[in-house]
Amino acid sequence: MAENAKLAKWAELASKQMKGKSVDTLDWMTPEGIKVKALYTAEDLDGLDALNTMPGMAPYTRGPMTTMYAGRPWTIRQYAGFSTAKESNAFYHKALAAGQKGLSVAFDLATHRGYDSDHPRVAGDIGKAGVAIDSVEDMKILFDGIPLDQMSVSMTMNGAVIPILAGYIVAAEEQGVSHDQLSGTIQNDILKEYLTRNTYIYPPGPSMRIISDIMAFCSKTMPKYNTISISGYHMMEAGANSVLQTAFTLADGVEYVRAALKSGMDVDTFAPRLSFFFGIGMNFFMDIAMLRAARFLWHRLMSEFNPKNAKSSMLRTHCQTSGWSLTEQDPYNNIIRTTLEAMSAVLGGTQSLHTNSFDEAIGLPTDFSARIARNTQIIIQEESQVCHVVDPLGGSYYIESLTNSIIDEAQKIIDEIAGLGGMAKAIESGMPKMRIEESAARKQARIDQGLDVIVGVNKYKLTDEKIDFEVREVPATVRDEQVARLKEIKASRNQAAVDKALADLTAAAQNDGNLLEAALPAVRARATVGEISDAMEAVFGRFVATTRCISGAYSSEFHSDNSVFNAIKERTNVFLEKQGRRPRLLVTKMGQDGHDRGFKVIASAYADLGFDVDISPMFQTPEEAAKMAIENDVHVVGASSLAAGHKSLIPSLIEELKKIGGQDIIVVAGGVIPPADYDFLYKAGVKAIFGPGTPIPVSADKTLSLLEEKYLK
């Protein structure tokens, strides 16, 4: 029977089962704008022969390696780092003993932004969202007892990439390990920082030069080391759907290739060492297809540069399960979410994988939760039998069709970016950032209405929920330990040698010297991360982004007759009538946390609900946030916290408001705040706390109630 005859017969039977309804009603439109049918057949593969070559063969849709996991399983990595180098080192040793195969280092936000631990701007950030590294002495402790000639080390670092990579190299030297023995990856992807994560230091121009300098140095001296991991993960976490993540990540990659070629490098010298980093969410088949599409597209894009080495156009990737998909509510559900996301990455053909811990919507991972996350990968690898077949989903009607749809949609965006002059120019125009923020706002609106189900949040909610597991807390004494170590290092080093090395680094920045090579003598002399960053900042300056708020995206997902949305908007109008102005909200992020999805979505949604909304610049101190609140004459300050600095930064904000006459301004808080800390914040003066998963209409209702009680009674 021909395929169309089979399909007609199926439609007839399905219509009977559905009591006369057309099977077209089963079709689904994804957030990416891709139509998904209820049934796929062989006819959906017509014309898609180019996708379905063999694994290890161009265009690598079925995997970059010929035998994939049947020959060698993916590398199990766990992104980890917290508190001091000593504590992180102990954590690494336990993880390696338990089956982890490579290290993936998380640095604290002060380190990311090029500040030493004693800098006044970072008092609430030390050791909170990663390990604090101030000098090579910390780096040596971090890798104590871990042979760097045998261990692959991945480091997520972009802003302060020069002092951190130089510190790793010198720590290896002092272990007796030569440069050519080092293996691993430095993220070194600055373009996505301007889009989403925001842990930049310098303007785009100098930052692109830093990337080229690292590529040039490592290509000559560190042939086993991957000089860049082009990251879509943070785009996904900021709200990008799978098509946006694919398009923007690959466009970033092309921009880096062009920068390296412009610096005089041959494409086959650096391109084989490029790697990618994709985020995997809860759209199971979509993200499998995304990885396949990305490999196809990268091969197509690299053909423009005429590489001679096949590896130059072979996309290899690390993946991480989503942190954003984790919920504070009914948190053990997160184990299931992470397992599904891990399987999606594996079936999509990742080369290495990190699985998030179930408690990360509440606090930092504990040893207990990290073990479950790691064992998730081990069980998939050792018990599920998926490693015995190369590309088990190859040839699937649905997967192949979905892959082709992502290729087509992502290519349109890549072409649009090329028309703007490349990704750097596109970023300057604001296009990618606005697309991601619009996608995030639309997603939140669908969740708030229950259109996109989040089990335990907007469906199947527990009536009486308590957090009954340990939450890791990094004590404030970590900063004291780091500051003491800094004083000790500065007292014992040869200051003249430090001064000369830093001056030479500044001269290299002014001229055309290789910045990584110039930083090595400074690291060996015990210059600090902050001092090395400052030596380049003296020439490059520090980048300050413009913060903008999109409008209309959140409200566009609500029907005009939505009673909840309309009721809140009516109340903001009543407030306007009675007070002569709308309720005014300042949304702020204090400290060095650059993840801005939450506070951008809040700002956009509250504006659509009728609030006047001000958005603070990133990286405010409590003093700066309080001053802005007074100057803008706001009724409410909403403090967003994702990086465990809430117990120091938010009380400081409240105290600063009192000092400068803002004691009547209401302070509310949101983000990743452990419930055990709620009473502490309430006693400090916080009036409401909105944890992860709180529907925006619920938070807006509570905020309005506080304002109505204060101003309308």
XYZ file of C-alpha atoms in Angstrom:
713
model
C 0.000 0.000 0.000
C 1.430 3.442 -0.953
C 2.291 5.832 1.869
C -0.488 8.274 0.984
C -3.029 5.441 0.986
C -1.777 4.303 4.376
C -2.025 7.849 5.682
C -5.580 8.236 4.376
C -6.614 5.002 6.053
C -5.028 6.103 9.324
C -6.813 9.469 9.149
C -10.121 7.687 8.611
C -9.618 5.399 11.608
C -8.347 8.281 13.771
C -11.371 10.404 12.845
C -13.685 7.619 13.992
C -11.795 7.341 17.264
C -12.097 11.119 17.667
C -15.831 11.014 16.887
C -15.605 12.796 13.567
C -13.036 15.458 14.394
C -10.287 16.121 11.858
C -6.845 14.747 12.725
C -5.506 18.228 11.935
C -6.714 19.252 15.392
C -3.911 17.087 16.802
C -1.251 19.226 15.120
C 0.852 21.408 17.431
C 2.724 24.661 16.828
C 5.958 24.834 18.836
C 7.320 28.040 20.389
C 9.864 27.999 17.551
C 7.022 28.355 15.037
C 7.462 24.792 13.750
C 4.302 22.838 12.972
C 4.408 19.344 14.477
C 2.053 16.758 13.018
C 0.492 13.927 14.985
C 1.876 11.327 12.585
C 4.999 11.160 10.433
C 5.599 8.706 7.600
C 8.325 7.862 5.099
C 7.002 10.615 2.825
C 8.214 13.184 5.345
C 11.778 12.103 4.519
C 11.465 12.898 0.816
C 14.310 15.191 -0.185
C 16.154 14.807 3.132
C 18.862 12.386 1.955
C 21.564 14.953 2.757
C 20.722 14.652 6.457
C 20.973 10.922 6.680
C 24.597 10.090 5.910
C 26.614 7.767 8.138
C 27.953 8.767 11.589
C 31.401 10.326 11.429
C 30.815 11.463 7.848
C 29.994 14.966 6.624
C 27.704 16.746 7.327
C 27.856 14.877 10.689
C 24.102 14.980 11.345
C 24.294 11.495 12.859
C 27.296 12.327 15.040
C 30.871 13.583 14.672
C 32.455 10.216 15.529
C 32.099 7.056 13.462
C 31.249 4.701 16.324
C 29.919 7.313 18.785
C 29.093 5.767 22.199
C 29.506 2.203 20.956
C 33.194 3.023 20.730
C 33.467 5.483 23.614
C 30.717 6.892 25.876
C 30.328 10.607 26.380
C 32.452 12.229 29.098
C 30.649 12.676 32.413
C 31.395 16.167 33.693
C 29.889 17.968 36.657
C 30.145 21.762 36.691
C 31.131 22.530 40.256
C 32.909 25.028 42.427
C 31.969 26.916 45.567
C 33.408 28.594 48.598
C 37.210 28.289 48.778
C 39.642 26.448 46.524
C 40.282 23.990 49.346
C 36.613 23.017 49.689
C 36.155 22.752 45.930
C 39.248 20.574 45.647
C 37.822 18.157 48.226
C 34.536 18.073 46.268
C 36.416 17.282 43.029
C 38.292 14.395 44.617
C 35.024 12.861 45.838
C 33.396 13.289 42.434
C 36.301 11.710 40.566
C 36.325 8.769 42.958
C 32.580 8.320 42.325
C 32.889 7.987 38.557
C 33.194 11.505 37.147
C 35.628 11.564 34.204
C 36.534 15.242 33.818
C 36.473 18.477 35.809
C 34.278 21.435 34.976
C 35.116 24.448 37.118
C 32.597 27.086 38.237
C 34.094 30.377 39.403
C 32.424 32.897 41.666
C 31.023 36.090 40.212
C 33.751 38.331 41.574
C 36.331 36.254 39.708
C 34.246 36.313 36.517
C 34.143 40.095 36.624
C 37.856 40.516 37.305
C 37.602 41.679 40.930
C 39.695 40.443 43.832
C 37.804 39.254 46.898
C 38.670 42.396 48.859
C 37.012 44.757 46.351
C 34.085 46.657 47.927
C 31.734 45.954 44.978
C 31.775 42.191 45.545
C 31.207 41.843 49.286
C 28.099 39.680 48.783
C 29.467 37.484 45.996
C 32.569 35.725 47.316
C 32.402 31.950 46.931
C 28.631 32.000 46.470
C 28.042 30.820 42.878
C 31.440 29.265 42.303
C 34.941 29.070 43.701
C 36.818 32.249 44.600
C 40.154 32.524 42.783
C 42.370 35.519 43.506
C 45.798 34.269 42.424
C 47.751 31.260 41.218
C 48.058 30.159 44.843
C 44.283 29.566 44.889
C 44.549 27.781 41.537
C 47.249 25.457 42.903
C 45.037 24.556 45.867
C 42.082 23.991 43.520
C 44.012 21.318 41.590
C 46.038 19.904 44.469
C 46.456 16.155 44.012
C 44.827 16.262 40.574
C 47.425 15.512 37.864
C 46.853 18.100 35.160
C 48.756 16.059 32.581
C 46.050 13.367 32.911
C 42.850 15.248 33.774
C 40.748 17.116 31.221
C 39.691 20.421 32.784
C 36.865 22.590 31.505
C 36.666 26.128 32.864
C 33.641 28.352 32.397
C 35.342 31.721 32.161
C 34.907 34.603 29.761
C 35.437 38.045 31.282
C 38.579 37.347 33.325
C 39.720 34.659 30.895
C 43.308 35.958 30.649
C 44.255 35.773 34.365
C 42.302 32.531 34.916
C 43.757 30.639 31.952
C 47.204 31.985 32.773
C 46.724 30.843 36.383
C 45.803 27.337 35.235
C 48.882 27.187 32.987
C 51.221 28.358 35.757
C 49.627 25.994 38.306
C 50.366 23.174 35.846
C 53.943 24.403 35.365
C 54.469 24.256 39.119
C 53.124 20.670 39.072
C 55.815 19.916 36.483
C 53.305 19.695 33.622
C 54.281 21.264 30.307
C 51.897 23.318 28.189
C 51.569 20.672 25.492
C 50.294 18.108 28.023
C 47.274 20.167 29.062
C 43.842 19.104 27.822
C 40.400 20.566 28.361
C 38.416 23.631 27.372
C 38.219 27.296 28.303
C 34.801 28.767 27.487
C 36.234 32.083 26.227
C 32.922 33.007 24.537
C 32.460 36.704 25.142
C 29.766 37.477 22.560
C 27.097 35.548 24.460
C 27.998 37.541 27.572
C 26.726 40.708 25.882
C 23.572 38.788 24.969
C 22.631 37.017 28.195
C 24.980 36.181 31.051
C 26.653 39.609 31.286
C 29.912 38.589 32.992
C 31.911 40.780 30.624
C 34.651 43.190 31.631
C 35.882 44.963 28.500
C 34.105 46.344 25.412
C 33.504 43.975 22.473
C 36.514 45.047 20.402
C 39.223 44.321 22.994
C 37.352 41.198 24.103
C 37.468 39.789 20.576
C 41.192 40.510 20.506
C 41.634 38.539 23.739
C 39.918 35.553 22.119
C 42.205 35.719 19.090
C 45.288 35.995 21.325
C 44.249 32.898 23.288
C 43.620 30.950 20.084
C 47.035 31.971 18.716
C 48.957 31.134 21.890
C 47.269 27.775 22.502
C 47.490 26.677 18.872
C 51.269 26.983 19.146
C 51.890 25.680 22.654
C 48.779 23.739 23.824
C 47.691 21.560 20.871
C 45.375 19.340 22.974
C 43.515 22.277 24.536
C 40.183 23.620 23.235
C 40.517 27.391 23.095
C 36.828 28.277 22.986
C 33.485 26.696 23.863
C 30.852 28.573 21.918
C 27.905 28.627 24.245
C 24.195 28.520 23.545
C 23.437 27.276 27.040
C 23.083 30.704 28.592
C 20.917 31.821 25.695
C 18.529 28.962 26.453
C 18.548 29.833 30.137
C 17.770 33.445 29.222
C 14.729 32.333 27.222
C 15.906 31.392 23.722
C 13.983 28.582 22.084
C 15.838 25.832 20.225
C 15.918 27.657 16.881
C 17.201 30.878 18.452
C 19.799 28.963 20.442
C 21.021 27.174 17.312
C 21.144 30.273 15.128
C 22.775 32.641 17.599
C 25.322 30.077 18.824
C 26.489 29.186 15.335
C 26.532 32.853 14.307
C 28.806 33.520 17.304
C 31.031 30.699 16.063
C 31.309 32.217 12.592
C 32.236 35.560 14.148
C 35.081 33.931 16.089
C 36.330 32.158 12.971
C 36.408 35.464 11.101
C 38.255 37.146 13.981
C 40.900 34.416 14.036
C 41.354 34.580 10.261
C 41.622 38.364 10.445
C 44.456 37.992 12.950
C 46.380 35.979 10.364
C 45.708 32.429 11.529
C 45.027 29.575 9.123
C 41.562 28.033 9.529
C 42.912 24.519 10.031
C 45.215 25.768 12.794
C 42.403 26.682 15.191
C 39.051 25.389 13.872
C 39.597 21.743 14.927
C 39.907 22.964 18.545
C 36.602 24.866 18.537
C 33.892 23.279 20.658
C 30.285 24.151 21.437
C 28.067 24.165 24.518
C 24.311 23.659 24.186
C 21.559 23.835 26.769
C 18.976 21.051 26.858
C 15.447 21.730 28.057
C 12.210 19.833 28.404
C 11.151 19.680 24.731
C 12.606 16.202 24.396
C 12.577 15.576 20.648
C 13.162 19.211 19.713
C 16.511 19.306 21.489
C 17.588 15.965 20.022
C 16.892 17.452 16.605
C 18.614 20.717 17.595
C 21.964 18.987 18.136
C 21.657 17.152 14.836
C 20.713 20.370 13.005
C 23.592 22.276 14.609
C 26.134 19.764 13.294
C 24.664 19.977 9.781
C 24.608 23.783 9.805
C 28.124 24.146 11.197
C 29.499 21.963 8.417
C 27.629 24.102 5.889
C 28.839 27.380 7.422
C 32.465 26.265 7.663
C 32.551 25.238 4.002
C 32.734 28.964 3.192
C 36.248 29.032 4.653
C 37.540 26.102 2.564
C 39.139 24.063 5.372
C 41.406 21.180 4.359
C 41.089 19.325 7.662
C 37.742 17.537 8.059
C 37.795 18.273 11.799
C 37.600 22.013 11.058
C 33.929 21.651 10.086
C 33.009 18.973 12.652
C 30.865 20.355 15.470
C 31.650 18.783 18.838
C 29.609 19.791 21.844
C 29.234 19.675 25.594
C 25.677 19.839 26.903
C 24.114 20.787 30.211
C 20.606 20.142 31.420
C 18.515 23.205 32.119
C 18.745 25.087 35.388
C 15.742 27.226 34.483
C 13.465 24.164 34.188
C 14.150 23.247 37.832
C 11.418 24.236 40.268
C 11.360 25.176 43.926
C 7.909 23.599 44.191
C 7.822 19.792 44.534
C 11.589 19.764 43.899
C 12.070 16.001 43.612
C 10.329 16.322 40.248
C 13.580 17.948 39.124
C 15.338 14.559 39.192
C 12.910 13.339 36.541
C 13.288 16.513 34.490
C 17.067 16.237 34.542
C 16.929 12.569 33.516
C 14.749 13.371 30.498
C 17.006 16.256 29.496
C 20.093 14.070 29.875
C 18.547 11.419 27.619
C 17.748 14.103 25.062
C 21.386 15.241 25.010
C 22.613 11.650 24.723
C 20.242 10.716 21.904
C 21.240 13.951 20.181
C 24.890 12.882 20.246
C 26.673 15.088 22.799
C 30.392 14.541 23.517
C 30.191 15.420 27.209
C 27.400 16.189 29.633
C 26.646 17.920 32.923
C 23.445 17.072 34.790
C 22.063 19.656 37.212
C 21.222 18.840 40.802
C 17.570 18.776 41.853
C 17.982 21.432 44.567
C 19.493 24.188 42.410
C 16.231 26.168 42.312
C 16.605 26.518 46.079
C 20.337 26.814 46.729
C 23.768 25.493 45.892
C 24.005 21.727 45.253
C 24.807 19.547 48.243
C 26.956 16.406 48.158
C 23.721 14.389 48.277
C 22.052 16.111 45.310
C 25.278 16.198 43.277
C 25.631 12.426 43.705
C 22.124 11.872 42.322
C 22.888 14.150 39.367
C 26.137 12.332 38.613
C 24.530 8.899 39.039
C 21.845 9.902 36.560
C 24.506 9.906 33.867
C 26.215 6.774 35.121
C 22.935 4.849 35.131
C 22.058 5.986 31.611
C 25.558 5.019 30.492
C 25.845 1.705 32.340
C 22.264 0.393 32.650
C 20.087 1.713 29.814
C 22.013 -0.004 26.983
C 21.821 3.152 24.817
C 25.577 3.026 24.257
C 25.454 -0.133 22.143
C 23.917 1.462 19.024
C 25.369 4.325 16.997
C 22.714 7.042 16.593
C 19.668 4.987 17.654
C 17.183 7.617 16.407
C 18.729 8.009 12.952
C 16.048 7.501 10.316
C 13.160 8.371 12.622
C 10.526 10.074 10.482
C 9.784 12.620 13.215
C 13.395 13.334 14.207
C 14.623 13.740 10.638
C 11.716 16.030 9.719
C 12.153 18.092 12.887
C 15.894 18.358 12.233
C 15.202 19.713 8.766
C 12.705 22.257 10.142
C 15.263 23.558 12.642
C 17.884 23.782 9.886
C 15.527 25.850 7.716
C 14.368 28.188 10.508
C 17.834 28.692 12.013
C 19.348 29.370 8.579
C 16.865 32.231 8.075
C 18.093 33.885 11.275
C 21.754 33.232 10.415
C 21.172 34.896 7.024
C 19.494 37.847 8.763
C 22.530 38.229 11.027
C 24.861 38.086 8.027
C 22.799 40.872 6.458
C 23.436 43.011 9.538
C 27.191 42.529 9.127
C 27.767 39.559 11.429
C 27.010 38.713 15.036
C 29.004 41.566 16.574
C 27.027 44.097 14.535
C 23.788 42.257 15.298
C 24.533 42.460 19.020
C 25.175 46.201 18.673
C 21.763 46.545 17.006
C 20.121 44.748 19.946
C 18.331 42.237 17.702
C 19.446 38.939 19.298
C 18.928 40.134 22.863
C 15.440 41.443 22.138
C 14.455 38.199 20.377
C 15.580 36.166 23.384
C 13.812 38.430 25.867
C 10.610 38.325 23.817
C 10.785 34.517 23.744
C 11.259 34.444 27.533
C 8.309 36.761 28.164
C 6.020 34.713 25.917
C 7.072 31.493 27.638
C 6.346 32.955 31.072
C 2.916 34.123 29.951
C 2.043 30.629 28.704
C 3.166 29.122 32.024
C 1.224 31.682 34.052
C -1.945 30.727 32.170
C -1.307 26.984 32.479
C -0.931 26.573 28.715
C 2.564 25.157 29.220
C 2.354 22.679 32.087
C 4.945 22.683 34.869
C 4.065 19.812 37.197
C 3.952 20.991 40.796
C 3.852 24.657 39.761
C 0.736 25.247 37.665
C -0.723 21.727 37.732
C -0.803 18.880 40.267
C 0.316 21.289 42.975
C 0.948 20.056 46.501
C -1.375 21.584 49.065
C 1.080 21.433 51.958
C 4.657 21.561 50.819
C 7.775 21.628 52.975
C 11.432 21.566 52.018
C 12.761 18.536 53.881
C 16.353 18.356 52.687
C 19.626 20.089 53.411
C 20.410 23.366 51.636
C 24.072 24.271 51.216
C 25.032 27.711 52.479
C 28.361 29.426 51.904
C 29.326 31.327 55.056
C 30.375 34.978 54.996
C 33.704 33.920 56.509
C 34.815 32.721 53.056
C 35.469 36.335 52.120
C 37.513 36.810 55.280
C 39.652 33.787 54.346
C 40.211 35.081 50.812
C 41.097 38.583 51.998
C 43.569 37.147 54.504
C 45.190 35.053 51.756
C 45.451 38.122 49.526
C 47.243 40.063 52.250
C 49.632 37.165 52.798
C 50.459 36.865 49.087
C 51.039 40.597 48.668
C 53.268 40.696 51.741
C 55.496 37.843 50.558
C 55.906 38.557 46.826
C 58.538 40.618 45.006
C 56.565 43.806 44.407
C 59.054 45.193 41.910
C 58.682 42.067 39.771
C 54.895 42.333 39.995
C 54.942 46.009 38.991
C 57.166 45.318 35.988
C 55.072 42.381 34.810
C 51.850 44.399 35.096
C 53.414 47.331 33.250
C 54.529 44.965 30.484
C 50.969 43.612 30.272
C 49.554 47.132 29.926
C 52.102 47.825 27.195
C 51.050 44.654 25.389
C 47.437 45.842 25.558
C 48.439 49.219 24.120
C 50.371 47.617 21.302
C 49.888 44.240 19.637
C 51.515 41.855 22.098
C 49.831 38.540 22.844
C 47.903 39.186 26.053
C 47.912 35.607 27.357
C 51.649 35.330 26.838
C 52.171 38.726 28.498
C 50.038 37.718 31.511
C 52.072 34.605 32.357
C 55.023 36.490 33.959
C 52.549 38.487 36.063
C 50.883 35.303 37.302
C 54.252 33.715 38.075
C 55.161 36.851 40.069
C 51.899 36.389 42.074
C 49.944 39.281 40.606
C 46.252 38.843 41.420
C 43.279 38.342 39.133
C 42.107 41.874 39.915
C 45.514 43.425 39.263
C 45.891 41.657 35.920
C 42.368 42.656 34.899
C 43.031 46.256 35.930
C 46.268 46.338 33.923
C 44.252 45.682 30.756
C 41.284 47.817 31.834
C 43.640 50.792 31.972
C 43.793 50.530 28.168
C 40.468 48.934 27.232
C 38.078 50.454 29.791
C 35.177 48.583 31.430
C 32.030 47.949 29.404
C 28.662 49.234 30.666
C 25.564 47.875 28.919
C 22.334 49.736 28.260
C 19.406 48.054 30.007
C 16.120 48.080 28.104
C 12.667 46.616 28.665
C 10.546 45.078 25.925
C 6.805 45.672 25.965
C 3.804 43.784 24.691
C 5.333 40.283 24.458
C 3.907 39.078 27.785
C 0.441 40.547 27.281
C 0.231 39.286 23.687
C -0.033 35.696 24.962
C -3.180 36.538 26.976
C -6.626 36.621 25.388
C -8.353 39.989 25.616
C -10.984 38.536 27.950
C -8.518 37.008 30.443
C -10.080 37.876 33.784
C -6.932 37.651 35.908
C -4.863 39.869 33.618
C -7.658 42.407 33.196
C -8.406 42.561 36.924
C -4.811 43.492 37.761
C -4.673 46.055 34.976
C -7.896 47.611 36.236
C -6.418 47.907 39.736
C -3.327 49.698 38.406
C -5.691 52.093 36.605
C -7.588 52.723 39.860
C -4.264 53.445 41.569
C -3.511 55.961 38.813
C -6.874 57.670 39.263
C -6.523 57.975 43.030
C -2.801 58.724 43.305
C -2.260 60.692 40.109
C 0.378 58.298 38.860
C 0.801 54.599 38.271
C 2.394 52.274 40.822
C 6.114 52.629 40.151
C 8.524 49.701 40.505
C 12.310 49.587 40.364
C 13.609 46.142 39.440
C 17.235 45.713 40.479
C 19.983 43.120 40.518
C 22.703 43.805 43.039
C 26.127 42.226 43.183
C 27.872 40.679 40.198
C 25.179 38.201 39.118
C 24.564 38.749 35.407
C 21.701 36.307 34.786
C 18.964 38.707 33.800
C 16.100 36.559 32.484
C 14.021 36.788 35.635
C 14.225 40.483 36.259
C 13.762 41.332 32.563
C 10.622 39.148 32.364
C 9.288 40.706 35.570
C 9.923 44.208 34.225
C 8.242 43.443 30.902
C 5.222 41.726 32.455
C 4.637 44.353 35.161
C 4.793 47.087 32.513
C 2.159 45.227 30.490
C 0.041 44.964 33.654
C 0.010 48.745 34.079
C 2.978 49.485 36.350
C 5.571 52.128 35.586
C 8.784 50.106 35.635
C 12.384 51.228 35.969
C 15.200 48.729 35.385
C 18.472 49.307 37.158
C 21.825 48.882 35.443
C 23.447 45.517 36.078
C 25.851 45.001 38.985
C 24.492 47.640 41.357
C 25.622 47.993 44.940
C 22.903 48.387 47.590
C 23.905 52.049 47.885
C 23.433 52.613 44.149
C 20.094 50.805 44.087
C 18.788 52.839 47.020
C 19.898 56.096 45.419
C 18.187 55.177 42.146
C 14.972 54.285 43.986
C 14.912 57.721 45.635
C 15.794 59.609 42.457
C 13.100 57.783 40.458
C 10.539 58.246 43.245
C 9.397 54.626 43.171
C 6.841 52.971 45.412
C 8.467 49.535 45.360
C 11.918 48.021 44.832
C 11.957 44.450 43.554
C 15.331 42.845 44.298
C 16.218 39.821 42.167
C 18.710 37.351 43.634
C 20.015 34.193 41.965
C 23.525 33.928 43.353
C 23.047 33.414 47.100
C 23.846 37.000 48.045
C 20.350 37.780 49.338
C 21.200 37.657 53.060
C 23.770 40.427 52.720
C 22.673 42.534 49.740
C 18.938 42.909 50.399
C 19.222 43.905 54.092
C 21.936 46.371 53.051
C 19.543 47.866 50.499
C 16.873 48.347 53.158
C 19.350 50.018 55.509
C 20.556 52.332 52.734
C 16.983 53.331 51.918
C 16.419 54.261 55.566
C 19.610 56.348 55.621
C 18.573 58.514 52.674
C 14.877 58.995 53.424
C 13.438 56.023 51.579
C 12.048 54.176 54.582
C 8.528 54.257 53.072
C 9.625 52.427 49.921
C 8.405 48.827 49.943
C 11.034 46.155 49.249
C 10.061 42.785 47.791
C 12.427 39.994 46.744
C 12.452 37.189 44.218
C 14.704 34.522 42.781
C 16.589 31.561 44.200
C 16.088 32.131 47.918
C 15.911 29.094 50.225
C 12.630 29.052 52.193
C 14.676 28.703 55.381
C 15.945 32.252 54.735
C 12.496 33.832 54.354
C 12.102 34.696 58.048
C 15.543 36.314 58.065
C 14.542 38.573 55.170
C 11.121 39.361 56.630
C 12.784 40.451 59.874
C 15.156 42.609 57.841
C 12.164 44.438 56.375
C 11.286 42.587 53.170
C 7.497 42.705 52.663
C 7.055 39.812 50.212
C 9.193 37.036 48.706
C 8.436 35.379 45.382
C 10.313 32.149 44.842
C 11.017 30.415 41.519
C 7.830 29.405 39.738
C 5.660 32.127 41.260
C 3.166 33.173 38.557
C 3.650 36.827 37.697
C -0.045 37.676 38.222
C 0.273 36.260 41.757
C 3.305 38.411 42.552
C 1.680 41.460 40.932
C -1.486 40.903 42.973
C 0.509 40.747 46.211
C 2.593 43.790 45.316
C -0.537 45.763 44.440
C -2.183 44.705 47.700
C 0.788 46.081 49.637
C 0.518 49.368 47.730
C -3.258 49.608 48.116
C -2.977 49.013 51.851
C -0.360 51.738 52.130
C -1.745 54.384 49.770
C -5.464 53.786 49.122
C -6.833 53.290 52.640
